[in-house]
């Protein structure tokens, strides 16, 4: 094949018409079929773009000037939207965000999953009435700037911290708590962590609240084994903020981007805080995964439960169960639920949560879902329904095959990444599983992320 040169060179100025959006939320414009990815552009717009990086099959550009503006472009409410990497879509109307996410789910399932999306119901995205201030958890890095403790967000693709007072997608109370804890730690004389020299003490401040209960957990993550001035800090926090129910110290002494280390110790109060979703109450400890948007989580779980279509006689597996949230939703309508999850603390929480709500029909196991699923299969477990809710990388192939071999009537696949959902659907379809419908739910407004619940059925033999 003749070698085709890219039609642009670095630093060149070009005029583009944007026609689409990438998974990361960048606009896509083409020159003779060659795509340029441009953050902060909107489909439909024309713009002047500076070429930043040229690759063989695509290039990245920087938006210089919008020459024809989309009616869907809005003023982002956040002051640091264009520097912070947290949100990608604040410049886009919420209606357009929902439309683009719907299109993204369809396109991805068609391209990567070979799904006939015109003949399968991929429902419109369930959005939020008020798509702001939804996040129940923040994990804010701490750095020293001119001798002071500063909290903020990492600048995009860097470890430079942008100072920030408020984050408009975070629960306002959590915003204020980060600032309060930063001030208390600074007054006490705590030193900030320095990434380069790997010295200093305080690395992150994590705050999580139960939006239904108003209970707050504070986690102080330090490089050092000891949290200096521990008593003073703890006393100041819980005296001034009575709805703080749990203050936890986590030690992370490694050079790593992972936020939490292995060791956690309760400094004051409970080991967990509570929240309720629907009729079920959950205890959540520091290291357990818990959905960050409780309003949308209720809609997501209701949809999963509806797809599970239980009558009370079924045996159900909930793989990647976290603290047993979906498991207990299912336990309301099933005979027996088995949950599996890899984080031991989360399984402790799950067992606790079953008791807390008086369920005696839920059993939880710590382990890799793919291993435990194969083991359950070998033990003769034959569930009627299987629910999976894997992390972004999707399901392990071993799990997909074990699942099919168990011959459930239905599989409900909850996914936070359409690409891996599509990949897994392709594997499942080759094994005789049929996709029935997909309901996307917007768990992460203002960002390019999208969650889906998919209903699958096994072809009758
Ligand atoms: N269903 C839960 C959790 C979903 S998040 C909820 O809605 O809250 C995905 C979960 O999978 C996390 O709790 C994570 O710890 C867990 N996990 C990741 N890899 C795993 C694996 N190989 N086996 C089992 N669980 C895993």
Coordinates of C-alpha atoms and ligand atoms in Angstrom, one line a residue:
X1 CA 0.0 0.0 0.0
X2 CA 1.3 3.5 -0.7
X3 CA 2.2 5.5 2.3
X4 CA -0.4 8.1 3.0
X5 CA 0.9 11.2 4.8
X6 CA -1.4 12.9 7.3
X7 CA -3.0 16.0 5.7
X8 CA -1.9 18.3 8.6
X9 CA 1.4 19.2 10.3
X10 CA 2.1 20.2 13.9
X11 CA 1.3 23.9 14.7
X12 CA -0.7 24.3 11.5
X13 CA -3.9 26.3 11.8
X14 CA -6.9 24.7 10.2
X15 CA -10.6 25.4 9.8
X16 CA -12.9 22.5 10.8
X17 CA -16.6 21.6 11.0
X18 CA -17.2 19.3 14.0
X19 CA -19.4 16.4 13.3
X20 CA -19.2 14.1 16.3
X21 CA -17.8 13.6 19.8
X22 CA -15.3 11.0 21.1
X23 CA -15.7 8.9 24.3
X24 CA -13.5 11.4 26.0
X25 CA -15.8 14.3 25.1
X26 CA -13.6 15.9 22.4
X27 CA -15.2 17.2 19.2
X28 CA -14.3 15.4 16.0
X29 CA -13.7 17.2 12.7
X30 CA -12.3 15.7 9.5
X31 CA -10.0 16.7 6.7
X32 CA -10.4 14.4 3.7
X33 CA -11.6 11.7 6.1
X34 CA -8.6 12.2 8.5
X35 CA -10.0 13.0 12.0
X36 CA -8.8 15.7 14.4
X37 CA -9.9 15.5 18.0
X38 CA -10.5 18.9 19.6
X39 CA -11.5 19.3 23.3
X40 CA -14.3 21.9 24.0
X41 CA -15.6 21.9 20.5
X42 CA -19.3 20.9 19.9
X43 CA -20.8 18.9 17.0
X44 CA -22.3 21.3 14.5
X45 CA -19.8 24.1 15.2
X46 CA -17.2 25.5 12.8
X47 CA -13.9 26.5 14.4
X48 CA -10.3 27.6 13.9
X49 CA -8.0 24.9 15.4
X50 CA -4.3 24.7 16.0
X51 CA -2.8 21.2 15.4
X52 CA -1.0 20.1 18.5
X53 CA 0.0 16.5 17.9
X54 CA 0.0 14.5 14.6
X55 CA -0.4 10.7 14.5
X56 CA -0.6 8.4 11.6
X57 CA -4.4 8.0 11.6
X58 CA -5.6 11.0 13.6
X59 CA -4.4 14.3 15.2
X60 CA -5.1 16.4 18.3
X61 CA -6.0 20.0 18.0
X62 CA -6.6 23.0 20.3
X63 CA -9.7 25.1 19.9
X64 CA -8.6 28.6 18.9
X65 CA -11.8 30.3 17.9
X66 CA -15.4 29.1 17.3
X67 CA -16.5 30.8 14.1
X68 CA -20.0 29.3 14.0
X69 CA -21.3 28.6 17.4
X70 CA -23.8 25.8 18.3
X71 CA -27.0 26.9 20.0
X72 CA -26.3 24.1 22.5
X73 CA -23.1 25.9 23.7
X74 CA -23.5 27.3 27.2
X75 CA -21.3 29.1 29.7
X76 CA -19.7 26.5 32.0
X77 CA -20.6 27.4 35.6
X78 CA -17.2 26.2 37.0
X79 CA -14.3 28.7 37.0
X80 CA -11.7 26.1 36.3
X81 CA -13.6 23.9 33.8
X82 CA -11.0 24.5 31.1
X83 CA -8.1 23.5 33.3
X84 CA -9.5 20.7 35.5
X85 CA -9.8 17.3 33.9
X86 CA -12.8 16.3 36.0
X87 CA -15.6 17.4 33.7
X88 CA -15.6 17.4 29.9
X89 CA -19.1 18.6 28.9
X90 CA -20.0 21.7 31.0
X91 CA -19.9 23.8 27.9
X92 CA -22.7 21.7 26.4
X93 CA -26.5 22.0 27.2
X94 CA -27.7 19.1 29.3
X95 CA -30.2 18.0 26.6
X96 CA -27.3 17.7 24.1
X97 CA -25.2 15.7 26.7
X98 CA -28.0 13.2 27.0
X99 CA -28.4 13.0 23.2
X100 CA -24.7 12.6 22.6
X101 CA -24.4 9.8 25.2
X102 CA -27.3 8.0 23.6
X103 CA -25.6 8.2 20.3
X104 CA -22.3 7.1 21.8
X105 CA -23.9 4.0 23.3
X106 CA -25.5 3.1 20.0
X107 CA -22.3 3.7 17.9
X108 CA -20.1 1.7 20.3
X109 CA -22.5 -1.3 20.5
X110 CA -22.7 -1.3 16.7
X111 CA -19.0 -0.8 16.0
X112 CA -17.4 -2.9 18.8
X113 CA -20.2 -5.3 19.6
X114 CA -21.7 -6.0 16.1
X115 CA -25.1 -5.2 17.5
X116 CA -28.0 -4.5 15.2
X117 CA -28.8 -1.3 17.0
X118 CA -31.6 -0.3 14.7
X119 CA -33.6 -3.4 15.7
X120 CA -32.8 -3.5 19.4
X121 CA -34.3 -1.0 21.9
X122 CA -31.5 1.2 23.1
X123 CA -33.7 3.5 25.1
X124 CA -33.1 7.3 25.5
X125 CA -30.7 8.1 28.4
X126 CA -32.4 8.6 31.8
X127 CA -31.1 12.0 32.9
X128 CA -31.2 14.0 36.1
X129 CA -33.7 16.8 36.8
X130 CA -30.9 18.9 38.4
X131 CA -27.6 17.6 36.9
X132 CA -25.4 19.5 39.5
X133 CA -24.1 18.9 43.0
X134 CA -24.7 15.2 42.8
X135 CA -21.4 13.7 43.9
X136 CA -21.4 12.1 47.4
X137 CA -17.7 11.6 47.5
X138 CA -14.5 13.7 46.9
X139 CA -10.9 12.7 47.1
X140 CA -8.8 15.8 47.0
X141 CA -5.0 15.9 46.7
X142 CA -3.1 18.0 49.2
X143 CA 0.1 19.9 48.3
X144 CA 2.2 22.6 49.7
X145 CA 2.2 26.0 48.0
X146 CA 4.3 28.7 49.5
X147 CA 4.3 27.0 52.9
X148 CA 0.6 26.5 53.0
X149 CA -1.6 23.4 52.6
X150 CA -3.5 23.7 49.4
X151 CA -6.3 21.4 48.1
X152 CA -7.5 21.3 44.5
X153 CA -7.7 19.2 41.4
X154 CA -5.0 17.9 39.2
X155 CA -4.6 19.9 36.0
X156 CA -5.4 17.8 33.0
X157 CA -2.8 15.1 32.3
X158 CA -0.5 16.5 34.9
X159 CA 0.2 16.4 38.6
X160 CA 0.1 20.1 39.0
X161 CA -2.6 21.1 41.5
X162 CA -5.2 23.8 40.6
X163 CA -6.5 25.4 43.7
X164 CA -10.3 25.3 43.8
X165 CA -12.8 26.4 46.4
X166 CA -15.9 24.8 45.0
X167 CA -16.7 22.0 42.6
X168 CA -20.3 22.4 41.1
X169 CA -20.8 18.6 40.7
X170 CA -19.9 17.9 44.3
X171 CA -22.4 17.9 47.2
X172 CA -22.0 21.3 48.7
X173 CA -21.5 20.0 52.2
X174 CA -18.6 17.8 51.1
X175 CA -17.0 20.9 49.4
X176 CA -17.2 22.8 52.7
X177 CA -15.8 19.8 54.7
X178 CA -12.7 19.6 52.5
X179 CA -12.0 23.2 53.2
X180 CA -12.7 22.8 56.9
X181 CA -10.4 19.8 57.2
X182 CA -7.7 21.5 55.2
X183 CA -7.8 24.5 57.5
X184 CA -7.8 22.4 60.7
X185 CA -4.8 20.3 59.5
X186 CA -2.9 23.4 58.5
X187 CA -3.6 25.1 61.8
X188 CA -2.4 21.9 63.6
X189 CA 0.9 22.1 61.7
X190 CA 0.5 19.1 59.4
X191 CA 2.9 19.1 56.5
X192 CA 1.7 18.5 52.9
X193 CA 2.9 15.5 50.9
X194 CA 5.5 16.3 48.2
X195 CA 5.2 13.9 45.3
X196 CA 8.7 14.5 43.9
X197 CA 10.7 14.0 47.1
X198 CA 8.1 11.6 48.5
X199 CA 8.3 13.4 51.8
X200 CA 5.7 15.2 54.0
X201 CA 2.6 13.9 55.6
X202 CA -0.9 14.6 54.3
X203 CA -1.6 13.2 50.7
X204 CA -5.4 13.3 50.3
X205 CA -8.5 14.4 52.1
X206 CA -11.5 12.1 51.3
X207 CA -15.0 13.1 52.3
X208 CA -18.1 10.9 51.6
X209 CA -21.6 11.6 52.8
X210 CA -24.9 9.7 52.9
X211 CA -27.2 12.0 51.1
X212 CA -30.3 10.4 52.6
X213 CA -28.9 10.3 56.2
X214 CA -26.7 13.4 56.2
X215 CA -23.9 11.4 57.8
X216 CA -20.3 12.3 56.8
X217 CA -17.1 10.3 56.8
X218 CA -13.7 12.0 56.7
X219 CA -10.6 10.0 55.6
X220 CA -7.1 11.5 56.1
X221 CA -4.6 9.7 53.9
X222 CA -1.0 10.1 55.0
X223 CA 2.4 8.9 53.8
X224 CA 3.5 8.4 57.4
X225 CA 2.3 5.7 59.8
X226 CA 1.4 8.3 62.3
X227 CA -0.9 11.2 61.9
X228 CA 0.7 14.0 63.9
X229 CA -1.6 16.0 66.2
X230 CA -4.2 13.3 65.7
X231 CA -6.2 14.2 68.9
X232 CA -6.3 17.9 68.2
X233 CA -7.4 17.4 64.6
X234 CA -10.1 14.8 65.5
X235 CA -11.5 16.9 68.3
X236 CA -11.7 20.1 66.2
X237 CA -13.5 18.2 63.4
X238 CA -16.1 16.4 65.4
X239 CA -16.8 19.3 67.7
X240 CA -17.5 21.8 64.9
X241 CA -19.3 19.4 62.6
X242 CA -21.8 17.2 64.5
X243 CA -22.9 15.2 61.4
X244 CA -19.4 13.8 60.9
X245 CA -20.0 10.3 62.1
X246 CA -16.6 8.7 61.2
X247 CA -13.0 10.0 61.1
X248 CA -10.6 7.5 59.6
X249 CA -6.8 7.5 59.0
X250 CA -5.5 5.6 56.0
X251 CA -1.8 5.0 55.5
X252 CA -0.4 5.1 51.9
X253 CA 3.4 5.0 52.1
X254 CA 4.0 4.0 48.4
X255 CA 5.0 6.1 45.5
X256 CA 1.8 5.6 43.6
X257 CA -1.2 7.3 42.0
X258 CA -3.6 5.0 43.9
X259 CA -5.2 7.1 46.6
X260 CA -5.9 4.7 49.5
X261 CA -3.2 2.5 51.0
X262 CA -3.8 -0.9 52.7
X263 CA -4.0 0.2 56.3
X264 CA -7.1 2.0 57.7
X265 CA -7.7 2.9 61.3
X266 CA -10.8 4.5 62.8
X267 CA -9.7 7.6 64.7
X268 CA -13.1 8.6 66.0
X269 CA -16.7 7.5 65.7
X270 CA -18.0 4.6 63.6
X271 CA -16.2 2.5 61.1
X272 CA -18.9 3.4 58.5
X273 CA -21.6 5.9 57.6
X274 CA -25.0 5.0 56.4
X275 CA -27.1 5.9 53.3
X276 CA -30.4 4.6 52.0
X277 CA -31.4 3.8 48.5
X278 CA -35.1 3.0 48.0
X279 CA -36.1 1.1 51.1
X280 CA -32.7 -0.3 51.9
X281 CA -30.2 1.1 54.3
X282 CA -26.5 0.6 53.7
X283 CA -23.4 0.9 55.9
X284 CA -20.4 2.0 53.9
X285 CA -16.8 1.8 55.1
X286 CA -13.8 3.8 53.8
X287 CA -12.4 1.3 51.4
X288 CA -15.7 0.1 49.8
X289 CA -17.0 1.1 46.5
X290 CA -20.3 3.0 46.6
X291 CA -22.0 4.6 43.7
X292 CA -21.3 8.4 43.7
X293 CA -24.7 9.6 42.4
X294 CA -27.4 8.3 44.7
X295 CA -30.3 9.9 42.9
X296 CA -29.4 8.1 39.6
X297 CA -28.3 4.9 41.5
X298 CA -31.9 4.4 42.6
X299 CA -33.1 4.6 38.9
X300 CA -30.2 2.3 37.8
X301 CA -31.0 -0.4 40.4
X302 CA -34.8 -0.2 39.8
X303 CA -34.1 -0.8 36.1
X304 CA -31.8 -3.8 36.9
X305 CA -34.5 -5.2 39.2
X306 CA -37.1 -4.7 36.5
X307 CA -34.9 -6.6 34.0
X308 CA -34.3 -9.3 36.5
X309 CA -38.1 -9.9 36.5
X310 CA -38.2 -11.8 39.7
X311 CA -41.3 -13.6 41.2
X312 CA -39.8 -14.7 44.6
X313 CA -38.7 -18.2 43.6
X314 CA -35.5 -17.5 41.9
X315 CA -31.8 -18.0 42.7
X316 CA -29.8 -15.0 41.7
X317 CA -26.0 -14.2 41.5
X318 CA -24.8 -10.7 41.8
X319 CA -21.2 -10.6 40.6
X320 CA -18.9 -7.6 41.4
X321 CA -21.4 -6.9 44.2
X322 CA -19.5 -4.2 46.2
X323 CA -21.2 -3.7 49.6
X324 CA -24.2 -5.7 48.3
X325 CA -26.3 -2.9 47.0
X326 CA -27.8 -4.6 44.0
X327 CA -27.8 -7.9 45.8
X328 CA -30.1 -6.6 48.5
X329 CA -32.4 -4.9 45.9
X330 CA -32.7 -8.3 44.3
X331 CA -33.1 -10.1 47.7
X332 CA -36.4 -8.2 48.1
X333 CA -37.9 -10.3 45.3
X334 CA -35.8 -13.4 45.1
X335 CA -35.6 -16.7 47.0
X336 CA -31.8 -16.6 47.3
X337 CA -29.0 -14.2 46.3
X338 CA -25.3 -14.9 46.1
X339 CA -22.9 -12.0 45.9
X340 CA -19.2 -12.0 45.0
X341 CA -16.7 -9.2 45.3
X342 CA -12.9 -8.9 45.5
X343 CA -12.5 -6.3 48.3
X344 CA -12.8 -8.0 51.7
X345 CA -13.9 -4.8 53.5
X346 CA -16.8 -4.5 51.0
X347 CA -17.9 -8.1 51.7
X348 CA -17.8 -7.3 55.4
X349 CA -20.1 -4.3 54.7
X350 CA -22.3 -6.5 52.4
X351 CA -22.9 -9.1 55.2
X352 CA -23.5 -6.3 57.7
X353 CA -26.0 -4.7 55.3
X354 CA -28.0 -7.9 54.9
X355 CA -28.3 -8.1 58.7
X356 CA -29.1 -4.4 59.0
X357 CA -32.1 -4.9 56.7
X358 CA -33.2 -8.2 58.0
X359 CA -32.4 -10.3 54.9
X360 CA -31.5 -13.9 55.6
X361 CA -31.5 -15.0 51.9
X362 CA -28.3 -13.3 50.8
X363 CA -24.9 -14.9 51.0
X364 CA -21.6 -13.1 50.2
X365 CA -18.2 -14.4 49.2
X366 CA -14.8 -12.6 48.9
X367 CA -12.9 -13.5 45.7
X368 CA -12.3 -12.8 42.0
X369 CA -15.7 -13.0 40.4
X370 CA -14.3 -15.1 37.5
X371 CA -12.8 -17.7 39.9
X372 CA -15.8 -17.9 42.2
X373 CA -18.2 -18.1 39.3
X374 CA -16.3 -21.1 37.9
X375 CA -16.3 -22.7 41.4
X376 CA -20.0 -22.1 41.8
X377 CA -20.6 -23.7 38.5
X378 CA -18.5 -26.8 39.5
X379 CA -20.5 -27.0 42.7
X380 CA -23.7 -27.3 40.6
X381 CA -25.1 -23.9 41.4
X382 CA -27.7 -23.1 38.6
X383 CA -29.0 -19.5 39.1
X384 CA -32.1 -18.3 37.3
X385 CA -30.8 -14.8 36.9
X386 CA -27.2 -13.5 36.9
X387 CA -26.4 -9.8 37.4
X388 CA -22.9 -8.5 36.7
X389 CA -21.6 -4.9 37.4
X390 CA -17.9 -5.0 36.6
X391 CA -15.4 -2.1 36.8
X392 CA -14.4 -0.2 33.6
X393 CA -12.3 -3.0 32.2
X394 CA -15.4 -5.2 31.9
X395 CA -15.8 -8.9 32.7
X396 CA -13.1 -11.5 32.5
X397 CA -13.7 -14.0 29.7
X398 CA -13.6 -16.9 32.2
X399 CA -16.6 -15.3 33.9
X400 CA -18.5 -14.9 30.7
X401 CA -18.1 -18.5 29.8
X402 CA -19.0 -19.8 33.3
X403 CA -22.1 -17.6 33.2
X404 CA -23.3 -19.1 29.9
X405 CA -22.5 -22.7 31.1
X406 CA -24.8 -22.1 34.1
X407 CA -27.7 -21.5 31.7
X408 CA -29.6 -18.7 33.6
X409 CA -32.8 -17.5 32.0
X410 CA -31.6 -13.9 32.0
X411 CA -28.5 -12.0 32.5
X412 CA -28.5 -8.3 33.6
X413 CA -25.3 -6.6 32.6
X414 CA -24.7 -3.2 34.4
X415 CA -21.8 -1.4 32.8
X416 CA -19.9 1.9 33.3
X417 CA -18.1 1.5 30.0
X418 CA -19.9 1.0 26.7
X419 CA -16.7 -0.2 25.0
X420 CA -16.1 -3.2 27.3
X421 CA -19.8 -3.8 27.4
X422 CA -19.8 -4.1 23.6
X423 CA -16.7 -6.4 23.6
X424 CA -18.3 -8.7 26.2
X425 CA -21.7 -8.7 24.3
X426 CA -19.9 -9.9 21.3
X427 CA -18.3 -12.8 23.2
X428 CA -21.6 -13.6 24.8
X429 CA -23.5 -13.5 21.5
X430 CA -21.0 -16.0 20.0
X431 CA -21.9 -18.3 22.9
X432 CA -25.7 -18.0 22.2
X433 CA -26.7 -15.1 24.4
X434 CA -29.1 -12.5 22.8
X435 CA -29.2 -8.8 23.7
X436 CA -32.8 -7.8 24.3
X437 CA -32.6 -4.1 25.3
X438 CA -30.4 -1.5 26.8
X439 CA -31.2 1.4 29.2
X440 CA -28.5 4.0 29.5
X441 CA -28.6 6.0 32.8
X442 CA -26.7 9.3 33.3
X443 CA -24.8 8.7 36.5
X444 CA -22.1 11.3 35.7
X445 CA -23.6 14.5 34.3
X446 CA -21.1 17.1 32.9
X447 CA -18.6 14.3 32.3
X448 CA -18.3 12.1 29.2
X449 CA -19.1 8.9 31.2
X450 CA -22.2 6.9 30.8
X451 CA -23.7 3.9 32.6
X452 CA -25.9 1.2 30.9
X453 CA -28.1 -1.7 32.1
X454 CA -28.5 -4.4 29.4
X455 CA -31.0 -7.3 29.4
X456 CA -29.7 -10.5 27.9
X457 CA -31.4 -13.9 27.4
X458 CA -30.0 -17.3 26.5
X459 CA -31.2 -18.8 23.2
X460 CA -33.4 -21.7 23.9
X461 CA -31.7 -25.0 23.0
Ligands
LIG1 N1 -22.5 -3.5 42.2 C1 -21.8 -2.6 43.1 C2 -20.3 -2.4 42.8 C3 -20.0 -2.1 41.4 S1 -18.4 -1.4 41.1 C4 -22.5 -1.3 43.3 O1 -23.4 -0.9 42.4 O2 -22.2 -0.5 44.2 C5 -17.4 -2.8 40.7 C6 -17.0 -3.6 41.9 O3 -16.2 -4.7 41.4 C7 -16.1 -2.9 42.9 O4 -16.6 -3.1 44.2 C8 -14.7 -3.7 42.8 O5 -14.1 -3.8 44.0 C9 -15.2 -5.0 42.3 N2 -14.2 -5.8 41.5 C10 -13.2 -5.4 40.7 N3 -12.6 -6.5 40.1 C11 -13.2 -7.6 40.6 C12 -13.1 -9.0 40.4 N4 -12.1 -9.5 39.5 N5 -13.9 -9.9 41.0 C13 -14.8 -9.4 41.9 N6 -15.0 -8.1 42.1 C14 -14.2 -7.2 41.5

